[in-house]
Amino acid sequence: MIKLNGISKHFGSFAALNDINLEVRDGEFLALLGPSGSGKTTLLRIIAGLAFPEAGSVSFNGEDVTDLKVADRKVGFVFQHYALFRHMNVLDNVGFGLSVRPRRHRPPKAEIRARARELLDLVQLNGLGDRYPAQLSGGQRQRVALARALAVEPQLLLLDEPFGALDAKVRKELRRWLRQLHEQMKLTSIFVTHDQEEALELADRVVVMNDGVIEQIGTPDEVYMAPGTSFVSGFVGDTNSLPVTVIDGVPQFHDRPIAVDAEGAADGPARLDFRPHDVVLDCDETGAVPMVVTGAYRMGGNWRVEGAVSGLSRVIEIDFATDRVPPKPGQRLAFRVTRARLFPDGKVRP
Amino acid sequence: MSASAYRKSGAAHALILIALAFISLFLLLPLITVFAQALAKGFDAYRTALVEPDAIAAIKLTLTVAAISVPLNVVFGIAAAWSIAKFDFPGKSVLVTFIDLPFSVSPVVAGLVYVLLFGMQGWLGPWLREYDIQIIFAVPGIVLATVFVTFPFVARELIPLMAEQGRDDEEAALSLGASGFQTFLRVTLPNIRWGLLYGVLLCNARAMGEFGAVSVVSGHLRGLTNTVPLHVEILYNEYNFVAAFAVASLLAMLALLTLVLKSILERRFDYQHGSVGH
């Protein structure tokens, strides 16, 4: 088990990480999700031993490794831009970790090559051992980087934006493949991403980070369906926000009561967040929000309808089933929110 | 617009002609003159000028100076480029400026500074005299002056290259368990090898050809402290044109060889660069 205790780090006056506490379970696939500058890569580097915290401790299976260098932590690190050694062929890249071992622990050359070939089989690149990194596609380079990291038999695999530099189609394939590989190997893995879709699809648990702190830790389902903070609500998944005032436990938007469950909400200003799919069209009933359609486009099996709500500068997005005719721009409609979260501290982004 | 659109334009012809005329007049003609003058009295006179003891001594000294100053600058250059390109530290911009200093200072001034420092009347003169160490008007002074003027070549070549490559490769090697020295030898050095060779080549050409700084500190002692460029000057001042040009032809050949090697390296360098894009 990996345990982070009170990790803090500054870059100059910028607080990159502020009192981070985190436990990673054995065999888990964990995502560090956040916007750029949220500290997620710094945290990954601290776990790896490529960066060091100013305060706090890191322990692997109860052993304090805070001051251990990367070479002594037995971690595999996959870099965002792969960092393959360009003057070595694929086989030598994969075998590098074994070939730099102290002479006493170094396997013979033939064994290193055999082991590298096995790993190339594992990442489905058999036969490409003689190629140079420049002769490979992005997805292939990523797999070589992974094989190279696995060659040293790490107790922990760390991946920095593993799919960041790939095009959409390759990314999806590689994602599914990595998920399968993880299920097969059960190696504790942590990956950094700014792409919430990637985090929700791959991870057993997602750690949402913002401004150097952890906003929420939970399963993809928890993070999506029950965001714990206003940041998570806005960052994970598509979200609409309405500025509301809670009066007697009922949120009101421009004096219209919104019929959602807001039990226990304190009176005063708050932000009401709801997903585009958590609405129904509903014309005249109380509790509906009127909207003027500004556009519509297809999104998977739905129409994504954009509209203007008076008093809001940001467009509201709602989903329509595609068996309906999409509304035309200028058309007026009203929707009722069926499921929402209320954040007393939340500001509505302009 | 494609290049072929220019093919038949008169302006293009005129520009090419001007460039060619310029190169012929200012570069090619002098080069030919050097060899023509050197061989003006036949090959025997040419050969005699090159095997004469003072010439041999000058060639030996030049080779010695280059053999000391080039490796020194390779070590300094790699160390400086490494620290500048891969780390942030206070005073980094000052260091970058200082590396460029030899480019912005006249070599004569550089030579004079060493005379003021190490000369008999200089700041360290009394101390040096006490221990009977002679730097100025001796080989150590020539080496010092050459190291100074050739300092930027290797570092300047490596800094942008290493900065562009970033630290990922080194960190990857370290994460795979390599020691610092293994990382340098097996990852950093191969990554910079062509750039390094290029820097060494330019550094060597300058080290062998340097005149100004060396002239100030050398003392022009024939057969002792004369490098090849200084020997050429002495011969020329003695109206010994054939010998002067014969020795000068060695420097010209060094230049030609440097150019050939440089273009070969540039091709390798470009190839390597063009093929590593992410």
XYZ file of C-alpha atoms in Angstrom:
628
model
C 0.000 0.000 0.000
C 1.220 3.468 -0.888
C 0.642 6.108 1.754
C 1.114 9.866 1.368
C 1.071 11.900 4.511
C 0.807 15.702 4.569
C 2.727 16.263 1.325
C 3.430 19.938 0.527
C 5.578 21.547 -2.130
C 6.130 25.075 -3.408
C 7.672 26.364 -6.627
C 8.821 29.814 -5.536
C 5.756 31.394 -3.979
C 3.404 29.087 -5.882
C 1.949 26.322 -3.732
C 2.000 23.315 -6.054
C 0.812 20.878 -3.387
C -0.790 21.636 -0.062
C -1.064 18.970 2.634
C -1.894 15.984 0.439
C -3.020 12.789 2.175
C -3.692 9.742 0.061
C -3.722 5.981 0.326
C -3.358 3.776 -2.728
C -4.485 0.180 -2.328
C -2.546 -2.793 -3.651
C -3.465 -3.706 -7.202
C -5.500 -0.558 -7.650
C -5.678 1.541 -10.826
C -5.809 5.104 -9.591
C -6.272 8.283 -11.627
C -4.993 11.705 -10.601
C -7.381 13.999 -12.440
C -7.176 17.766 -12.569
C -6.659 20.788 -14.785
C -3.117 21.885 -15.675
C -1.431 23.499 -12.708
C -3.446 21.465 -10.226
C -0.341 19.684 -8.942
C -1.173 16.213 -10.226
C 2.085 15.688 -12.148
C 4.111 17.071 -9.245
C 2.391 14.582 -6.950
C 3.179 11.725 -9.343
C 6.825 12.806 -9.495
C 6.990 12.915 -5.704
C 5.600 9.375 -5.502
C 8.232 8.317 -8.052
C 11.125 10.020 -6.303
C 11.789 12.378 -9.220
C 10.766 15.308 -7.022
C 10.854 15.725 -3.280
C 8.296 17.292 -0.933
C 9.102 20.082 1.515
C 6.876 18.537 4.120
C 5.186 15.200 4.581
C 6.162 11.607 3.952
C 5.751 8.857 1.371
C 5.668 5.217 2.384
C 5.492 2.010 0.355
C 4.111 -0.984 2.287
C 4.881 0.654 5.600
C 8.460 1.526 4.641
C 9.296 5.244 4.618
C 10.730 6.080 1.176
C 10.469 9.887 1.415
C 14.224 10.362 1.009
C 14.851 7.460 -1.371
C 15.839 8.357 -4.920
C 13.874 7.114 -7.880
C 16.403 4.357 -8.596
C 15.868 2.846 -5.145
C 12.062 2.903 -5.095
C 11.362 0.130 -7.611
C 8.840 2.134 -9.583
C 8.181 2.087 -13.303
C 7.646 5.549 -14.748
C 6.135 6.168 -18.176
C 6.766 9.694 -19.403
C 4.266 11.795 -21.270
C 6.535 12.027 -24.315
C 7.811 8.471 -23.771
C 11.468 9.546 -23.320
C 12.692 6.566 -25.326
C 16.431 6.492 -25.902
C 16.611 7.504 -29.547
C 20.017 5.997 -30.253
C 19.001 2.531 -29.028
C 16.730 0.093 -30.782
C 13.517 -1.069 -29.177
C 15.052 -4.192 -27.670
C 17.899 -2.230 -26.055
C 15.436 0.349 -24.768
C 13.372 -2.326 -23.079
C 16.439 -4.093 -21.718
C 18.075 -0.896 -20.442
C 16.880 -1.266 -16.854
C 18.390 -4.745 -16.607
C 21.624 -3.805 -18.375
C 22.470 -1.019 -15.901
C 22.180 -3.235 -12.853
C 25.328 -3.666 -10.774
C 27.395 -6.501 -12.189
C 26.456 -8.897 -9.382
C 22.724 -8.613 -10.141
C 22.963 -8.165 -13.884
C 21.549 -11.022 -15.948
C 23.683 -12.213 -18.881
C 23.153 -10.405 -22.184
C 21.211 -13.238 -23.783
C 18.856 -13.351 -20.826
C 18.272 -9.583 -20.991
C 17.367 -9.888 -24.653
C 15.064 -12.813 -23.982
C 13.335 -10.901 -21.204
C 12.988 -7.830 -23.464
C 11.423 -10.010 -26.158
C 8.932 -11.423 -23.667
C 7.921 -7.914 -22.701
C 7.552 -6.898 -26.344
C 5.201 -9.860 -26.728
C 3.263 -8.631 -23.718
C 2.799 -5.170 -25.252
C 2.055 -6.772 -28.639
C 5.114 -5.433 -30.419
C 6.850 -8.713 -31.172
C 9.081 -8.428 -34.204
C 9.759 -4.706 -33.793
C 12.796 -5.166 -31.559
C 15.270 -3.971 -34.191
C 13.432 -0.740 -34.980
C 14.500 2.621 -33.620
C 12.030 4.822 -31.726
C 11.889 7.255 -34.658
C 10.533 4.441 -36.842
C 7.550 3.763 -34.581
C 4.119 5.339 -34.375
C 3.046 7.231 -31.263
C 1.026 4.326 -29.919
C 3.898 1.905 -30.498
C 6.335 4.230 -28.709
C 3.975 4.386 -25.774
C 3.931 0.587 -25.585
C 7.732 0.414 -25.752
C 7.918 2.936 -22.910
C 5.553 0.745 -20.913
C 7.532 -2.433 -21.647
C 10.729 -0.637 -20.630
C 9.176 0.437 -17.330
C 7.881 -3.088 -16.645
C 11.276 -4.688 -17.353
C 12.628 -3.710 -13.942
C 9.689 -5.513 -12.267
C 8.438 -2.450 -10.427
C 6.138 -2.673 -7.409
C 4.323 0.398 -8.672
C 3.631 1.732 -12.165
C 3.352 5.482 -12.684
C 2.099 6.992 -15.926
C 2.221 10.716 -16.701
C -0.542 11.668 -19.173
C -0.114 8.301 -20.878
C -2.350 9.111 -23.830
C -1.810 12.861 -24.015
C 0.224 12.842 -27.223
C -1.907 10.376 -29.216
C -4.766 10.944 -31.608
C -8.303 10.160 -30.503
C -8.705 6.738 -32.115
C -5.359 5.316 -31.013
C -6.018 6.741 -27.578
C -9.245 4.817 -27.183
C -7.730 1.543 -28.324
C -4.704 1.952 -26.089
C -6.931 2.822 -23.156
C -8.913 -0.375 -23.464
C -5.715 -2.350 -23.900
C -4.100 -0.786 -20.825
C -7.198 -1.553 -18.767
C -6.961 -5.218 -19.851
C -3.246 -5.314 -19.148
C -3.872 -3.986 -15.662
C -6.523 -6.596 -14.974
C -4.105 -9.253 -16.155
C -1.097 -8.055 -14.131
C -2.775 -6.488 -11.079
C 0.165 -4.134 -10.697
C -0.634 -1.101 -8.552
C -0.767 1.779 -11.033
C -1.284 5.521 -10.825
C -1.824 7.674 -13.866
C -2.134 11.406 -14.319
C -4.657 12.888 -16.709
C -6.528 16.086 -17.395
C -9.119 14.150 -19.393
C -12.051 13.226 -17.155
C -13.396 10.743 -19.676
C -10.097 8.851 -19.519
C -10.103 8.860 -15.723
C -13.712 7.680 -15.484
C -13.182 4.923 -18.029
C -9.909 3.489 -16.726
C -9.591 4.025 -13.019
C -10.819 2.021 -10.059
C -10.741 5.236 -8.092
C -10.318 8.844 -9.180
C -8.508 11.527 -7.207
C -9.730 14.933 -8.357
C -7.183 17.679 -7.736
C -7.354 21.440 -8.013
C -4.939 24.179 -6.920
C -2.653 21.761 -5.101
C -5.323 20.110 -2.964
C -7.428 16.964 -3.302
C -11.040 17.882 -3.933
C -12.491 14.399 -3.878
C -11.468 10.750 -3.902
C -13.987 8.232 -5.111
C -14.999 5.651 -7.660
C -15.765 7.038 -11.138
C -19.437 6.625 -10.360
C -19.202 8.526 -7.078
C -17.214 11.345 -8.607
C -19.632 11.720 -11.493
C -22.940 11.163 -9.716
C -22.144 12.660 -6.345
C -19.475 15.334 -6.761
C -18.320 16.373 -3.324
C -17.319 19.941 -4.095
C -18.413 22.631 -6.481
C -15.101 22.249 -8.336
C -15.595 18.532 -8.951
C -19.138 19.180 -10.077
C -17.932 21.692 -12.646
C -14.847 19.777 -13.771
C -16.047 16.193 -14.099
C -18.625 15.738 -16.826
C -20.705 18.386 -18.543
C -22.417 20.584 -16.045
C -24.856 23.496 -16.126
C -24.846 25.982 -13.286
C -27.652 28.253 -12.133
C -27.200 30.921 -9.486
C -30.007 30.361 -7.015
C -31.162 31.683 -3.680
C -32.327 29.152 -1.136
C -35.421 30.334 0.730
C -36.961 28.068 3.338
C -35.062 25.084 1.927
C -36.233 25.685 -1.646
C -33.776 26.924 -4.280
C -35.164 29.809 -6.307
C -33.924 31.021 -9.698
C -35.286 34.475 -10.505
C -38.117 33.950 -8.041
C -38.985 30.627 -9.667
C -38.773 27.714 -7.281
C -36.758 24.835 -8.719
C -38.286 21.537 -7.802
C -35.246 19.561 -6.690
C -34.447 17.846 -3.483
C -32.581 20.411 -1.392
C -33.203 19.078 2.030
C -31.100 20.635 4.723
C -29.718 23.385 2.479
C -29.033 26.593 4.380
C -30.855 29.707 3.238
C -28.848 32.161 1.115
C -27.125 32.272 -2.283
C -25.912 28.987 -3.769
C -25.018 27.327 -7.056
C -27.282 24.712 -8.531
C -25.492 22.228 -10.810
C -27.189 19.748 -13.099
C -26.140 17.500 -15.974
C -27.507 18.047 -19.496
C -29.261 14.678 -19.289
C -30.909 15.394 -15.930
C -33.720 17.522 -17.339
C -37.174 16.980 -18.816
C -39.018 19.311 -21.155
C -41.936 20.762 -19.323
C -43.795 23.795 -20.465
C -46.031 25.592 -18.079
C -45.594 23.960 -14.754
C -44.010 25.846 -11.924
C -40.394 24.985 -11.376
C -39.488 24.974 -15.071
C -36.752 27.217 -16.464
C -37.552 29.027 -19.740
C -34.835 29.002 -22.415
C -34.343 30.315 -25.952
C -32.619 27.777 -28.203
C -29.417 29.058 -29.831
C -28.228 25.856 -31.479
C -28.304 22.077 -31.548
C -25.852 19.402 -32.616
C -25.653 15.656 -32.514
C -23.744 14.110 -29.644
C -23.746 10.350 -29.806
C -27.338 9.192 -29.443
C -28.651 12.542 -28.328
C -29.224 16.055 -29.553
C -27.216 18.458 -27.478
C -29.317 21.622 -27.381
C -27.732 24.924 -26.415
C -29.826 27.766 -25.182
C -29.827 31.144 -23.483
C -31.531 31.630 -20.142
C -32.278 35.221 -19.262
C -29.974 36.531 -16.579
C -27.181 34.064 -17.513
C -24.310 34.869 -19.866
C -23.222 31.219 -20.164
C -25.194 28.892 -22.433
C -27.195 26.073 -20.882
C -26.828 22.628 -22.477
C -29.564 20.035 -22.351
C -29.902 16.660 -24.081
C -32.771 15.517 -26.269
C -33.326 11.986 -27.490
C -32.629 11.762 -31.225
C -36.049 10.316 -31.979
C -37.356 13.857 -31.606
C -36.891 16.632 -34.103
C -34.243 18.986 -32.746
C -35.535 22.442 -31.831
C -34.709 25.336 -34.156
C -32.699 28.333 -33.031
C -35.024 30.990 -31.656
C -37.543 28.453 -30.433
C -38.669 28.887 -26.815
C -38.916 25.964 -24.474
C -38.833 25.248 -20.780
C -37.135 22.455 -18.875
C -37.417 21.054 -15.407
C -34.334 19.864 -13.545
C -34.796 16.321 -12.276
C -31.533 15.851 -10.462
C -29.155 18.501 -9.165
C -26.574 19.327 -6.548
C -26.560 22.480 -4.515
C -23.296 24.192 -3.560
C -23.653 27.063 -1.064
C -20.022 28.145 -1.701
C -20.134 27.765 -5.462
C -19.733 30.685 -7.814
C -21.385 30.493 -11.204
C -18.715 30.840 -13.872
C -19.568 33.780 -16.105
C 5.013 30.483 -53.777
C 7.082 27.533 -54.926
C 10.788 27.750 -55.649
C 10.188 27.056 -59.318
C 8.329 30.326 -59.648
C 11.665 32.057 -59.169
C 13.545 29.899 -61.617
C 13.407 32.127 -64.621
C 13.313 35.495 -62.967
C 16.136 37.867 -63.860
C 16.443 39.035 -60.284
C 17.312 35.513 -59.164
C 20.071 35.257 -61.752
C 21.440 38.638 -60.752
C 21.448 37.741 -57.043
C 23.196 34.422 -57.657
C 25.758 36.185 -59.840
C 26.450 38.828 -57.193
C 26.838 36.173 -54.502
C 29.189 34.131 -56.678
C 31.256 37.173 -57.607
C 31.506 38.144 -53.972
C 32.565 34.671 -52.875
C 35.130 34.444 -55.696
C 36.623 37.840 -54.955
C 36.768 37.665 -51.171
C 37.042 33.949 -50.396
C 38.139 31.883 -53.374
C 40.750 34.253 -54.804
C 42.642 34.666 -51.497
C 42.577 30.891 -50.990
C 44.050 30.319 -54.460
C 46.602 33.065 -53.847
C 47.793 31.308 -50.695
C 48.555 28.118 -52.585
C 49.887 29.942 -55.665
C 52.314 32.004 -53.595
C 53.331 28.985 -51.541
C 54.238 27.065 -54.703
C 55.685 30.121 -56.549
C 59.235 28.768 -56.319
C 58.336 25.160 -56.843
C 57.465 22.265 -54.621
C 60.967 21.932 -53.128
C 60.906 25.457 -51.716
C 57.437 24.721 -50.351
C 58.625 21.551 -48.683
C 61.765 23.193 -47.283
C 59.681 25.901 -45.632
C 57.571 23.262 -43.899
C 60.373 21.005 -42.648
C 62.610 23.798 -41.402
C 63.124 23.411 -37.568
C 61.299 26.606 -36.584
C 58.286 25.616 -38.693
C 58.280 22.125 -37.191
C 58.473 23.657 -33.714
C 55.584 25.984 -34.516
C 53.462 23.116 -35.828
C 54.274 21.029 -32.760
C 53.391 23.903 -30.449
C 50.089 24.544 -32.240
C 49.176 20.876 -32.020
C 50.133 20.792 -28.331
C 48.076 23.881 -27.549
C 45.071 22.455 -29.378
C 45.539 19.072 -27.708
C 45.352 20.730 -24.292
C 42.770 23.443 -24.838
C 40.219 21.448 -26.850
C 39.762 18.669 -24.240
C 39.618 21.302 -21.485
C 36.874 23.128 -23.311
C 35.017 19.891 -23.981
C 34.894 19.251 -20.224
C 34.030 22.870 -19.372
C 31.559 23.069 -22.217
C 29.658 19.920 -21.291
C 29.595 20.885 -17.611
C 28.390 24.414 -18.354
C 25.819 23.339 -20.942
C 24.543 20.577 -18.678
C 24.016 22.873 -15.735
C 22.510 25.670 -17.815
C 20.228 23.535 -19.955
C 18.995 21.079 -17.360
C 18.831 22.981 -14.080
C 17.581 26.239 -12.681
C 19.832 28.004 -10.241
C 20.503 31.563 -9.130
C 23.084 33.280 -11.314
C 22.256 31.196 -14.386
C 21.833 34.224 -16.664
C 25.151 35.621 -15.409
C 26.833 32.344 -16.332
C 25.283 32.427 -19.810
C 26.580 35.968 -20.285
C 30.052 34.994 -19.133
C 30.206 32.105 -21.567
C 29.668 34.611 -24.361
C 32.309 36.995 -23.048
C 35.142 35.655 -25.215
C 32.981 36.312 -28.283
C 32.405 39.940 -27.345
C 35.893 40.824 -26.148
C 38.722 41.506 -28.592
C 41.253 38.656 -28.355
C 44.010 41.253 -27.887
C 42.285 42.470 -24.733
C 42.022 38.868 -23.534
C 45.767 38.474 -24.055
C 46.518 41.714 -22.246
C 44.413 40.660 -19.266
C 46.603 37.581 -18.885
C 49.741 39.698 -19.137
C 48.372 41.973 -16.391
C 47.524 38.962 -14.250
C 50.483 36.668 -14.755
C 53.169 38.930 -16.204
C 56.297 39.750 -14.196
C 54.849 43.176 -13.366
C 51.340 41.722 -12.993
C 49.237 41.020 -9.901
C 50.463 37.491 -9.474
C 53.926 38.271 -10.882
C 55.853 38.370 -7.566
C 54.286 35.120 -6.362
C 54.975 33.373 -9.649
C 58.545 34.645 -9.672
C 59.083 33.333 -6.167
C 58.101 29.812 -7.246
C 59.878 30.199 -10.590
C 56.748 29.639 -12.656
C 56.653 31.310 -16.018
C 53.271 31.722 -17.667
C 53.544 34.760 -19.896
C 55.939 34.430 -22.858
C 55.742 30.674 -22.359
C 53.528 27.741 -23.327
C 51.161 27.966 -20.305
C 50.221 31.528 -21.279
C 49.496 30.487 -24.856
C 47.306 27.633 -23.628
C 45.455 29.953 -21.219
C 44.810 32.538 -23.930
C 43.621 29.841 -26.351
C 41.316 28.272 -23.781
C 39.839 31.711 -23.168
C 39.065 32.558 -26.791
C 37.753 29.073 -27.613
C 35.669 28.683 -24.462
C 32.209 29.375 -25.958
C 32.350 26.981 -28.926
C 31.421 23.693 -27.241
C 29.082 25.201 -24.631
C 27.264 27.361 -27.199
C 26.693 24.345 -29.407
C 25.378 22.168 -26.592
C 23.149 24.543 -24.601
C 20.275 24.799 -27.116
C 20.573 21.101 -27.965
C 20.438 19.964 -24.341
C 17.708 22.461 -23.484
C 15.585 21.133 -26.341
C 16.108 17.525 -25.264
C 15.009 18.311 -21.729
C 15.479 16.066 -18.724
C 13.042 13.289 -19.564
C 15.624 10.901 -21.026
C 17.898 11.266 -18.012
C 15.005 10.865 -15.593
C 13.861 7.786 -17.496
C 17.332 6.267 -17.174
C 17.472 7.082 -13.467
C 14.012 5.616 -12.902
C 15.218 2.406 -14.544
C 17.953 2.172 -11.964
C 20.929 3.673 -13.824
C 23.536 5.547 -11.785
C 24.361 9.175 -12.588
C 27.503 8.121 -14.438
C 25.725 5.380 -16.411
C 23.043 7.892 -17.344
C 25.635 10.358 -18.609
C 27.608 7.758 -20.537
C 24.721 5.796 -22.044
C 22.007 8.426 -22.475
C 23.247 12.022 -22.303
C 26.470 11.607 -24.271
C 24.933 9.650 -27.190
C 22.134 12.239 -27.369
C 24.588 15.103 -27.803
C 27.373 13.357 -29.716
C 26.936 15.071 -33.086
C 26.484 18.492 -31.552
C 29.515 17.851 -29.385
C 31.675 16.805 -32.351
C 30.558 19.897 -34.216
C 31.532 22.079 -31.271
C 34.889 20.306 -30.966
C 35.576 20.873 -34.650
C 34.903 24.615 -34.466
C 36.793 24.849 -31.192
C 39.810 23.091 -32.718
C 39.806 25.274 -35.828
C 39.826 28.373 -33.678
C 42.426 26.982 -31.247
C 44.856 26.276 -34.096
C 44.173 29.528 -35.893
C 44.037 31.972 -32.990
C 46.337 34.949 -33.494
C 45.446 38.009 -31.422
C 45.368 36.717 -27.875
C 48.250 34.331 -28.443
C 50.343 37.074 -30.067
C 50.132 39.209 -26.912
C 51.190 36.467 -24.478
C 53.632 34.545 -26.645
C 56.676 36.791 -26.804
C 57.404 35.471 -30.315
C 60.394 33.348 -29.329
C 61.321 31.418 -32.450
C 61.215 27.678 -32.029
C 59.865 28.125 -28.480
C 56.693 30.155 -28.245
C 55.666 30.614 -31.864
C 52.486 28.956 -32.984
C 51.758 28.440 -36.687
C 49.863 31.750 -37.151
C 52.639 33.673 -35.354
C 55.294 31.917 -37.433
C 53.500 32.989 -40.602
C 53.518 36.595 -39.442
C 57.234 36.534 -38.649
C 58.141 35.011 -41.999
C 55.971 37.533 -43.783
C 57.538 40.445 -41.935
C 60.926 39.132 -43.031
C 59.760 39.302 -46.667
C 60.068 35.515 -46.860
C 56.838 35.259 -48.826
C 57.184 31.718 -50.125
C 57.828 30.305 -46.647
C 55.092 32.480 -45.114
C 52.506 31.298 -47.614
C 53.733 27.726 -47.419
C 53.080 27.644 -43.679
C 49.866 29.606 -44.186
C 48.732 26.937 -46.645
C 48.673 24.499 -43.710
C 46.105 26.711 -41.983
C 44.174 27.020 -45.233
C 44.093 23.237 -45.553
C 42.939 22.981 -41.941
C 40.120 25.357 -42.826
C 39.123 23.318 -45.866
C 39.224 20.093 -43.867
C 37.121 21.734 -41.153
C 34.559 22.799 -43.742
C 34.300 19.316 -45.188
C 33.945 17.674 -41.766
C 31.512 20.383 -40.735
C 29.205 19.733 -43.643
C 29.342 15.988 -43.033
C 28.490 16.530 -39.378
C 25.718 18.948 -40.224
C 24.139 16.313 -42.381
C 24.312 13.723 -39.580
C 23.101 16.303 -37.102
C 20.108 17.291 -39.241
C 19.292 13.683 -39.889
C 19.341 12.923 -36.206
C 17.330 16.021 -35.435
C 14.788 15.488 -38.124
C 14.112 11.960 -37.045
C 13.518 12.441 -33.350
C 10.414 14.577 -33.518
C 7.691 13.398 -31.172
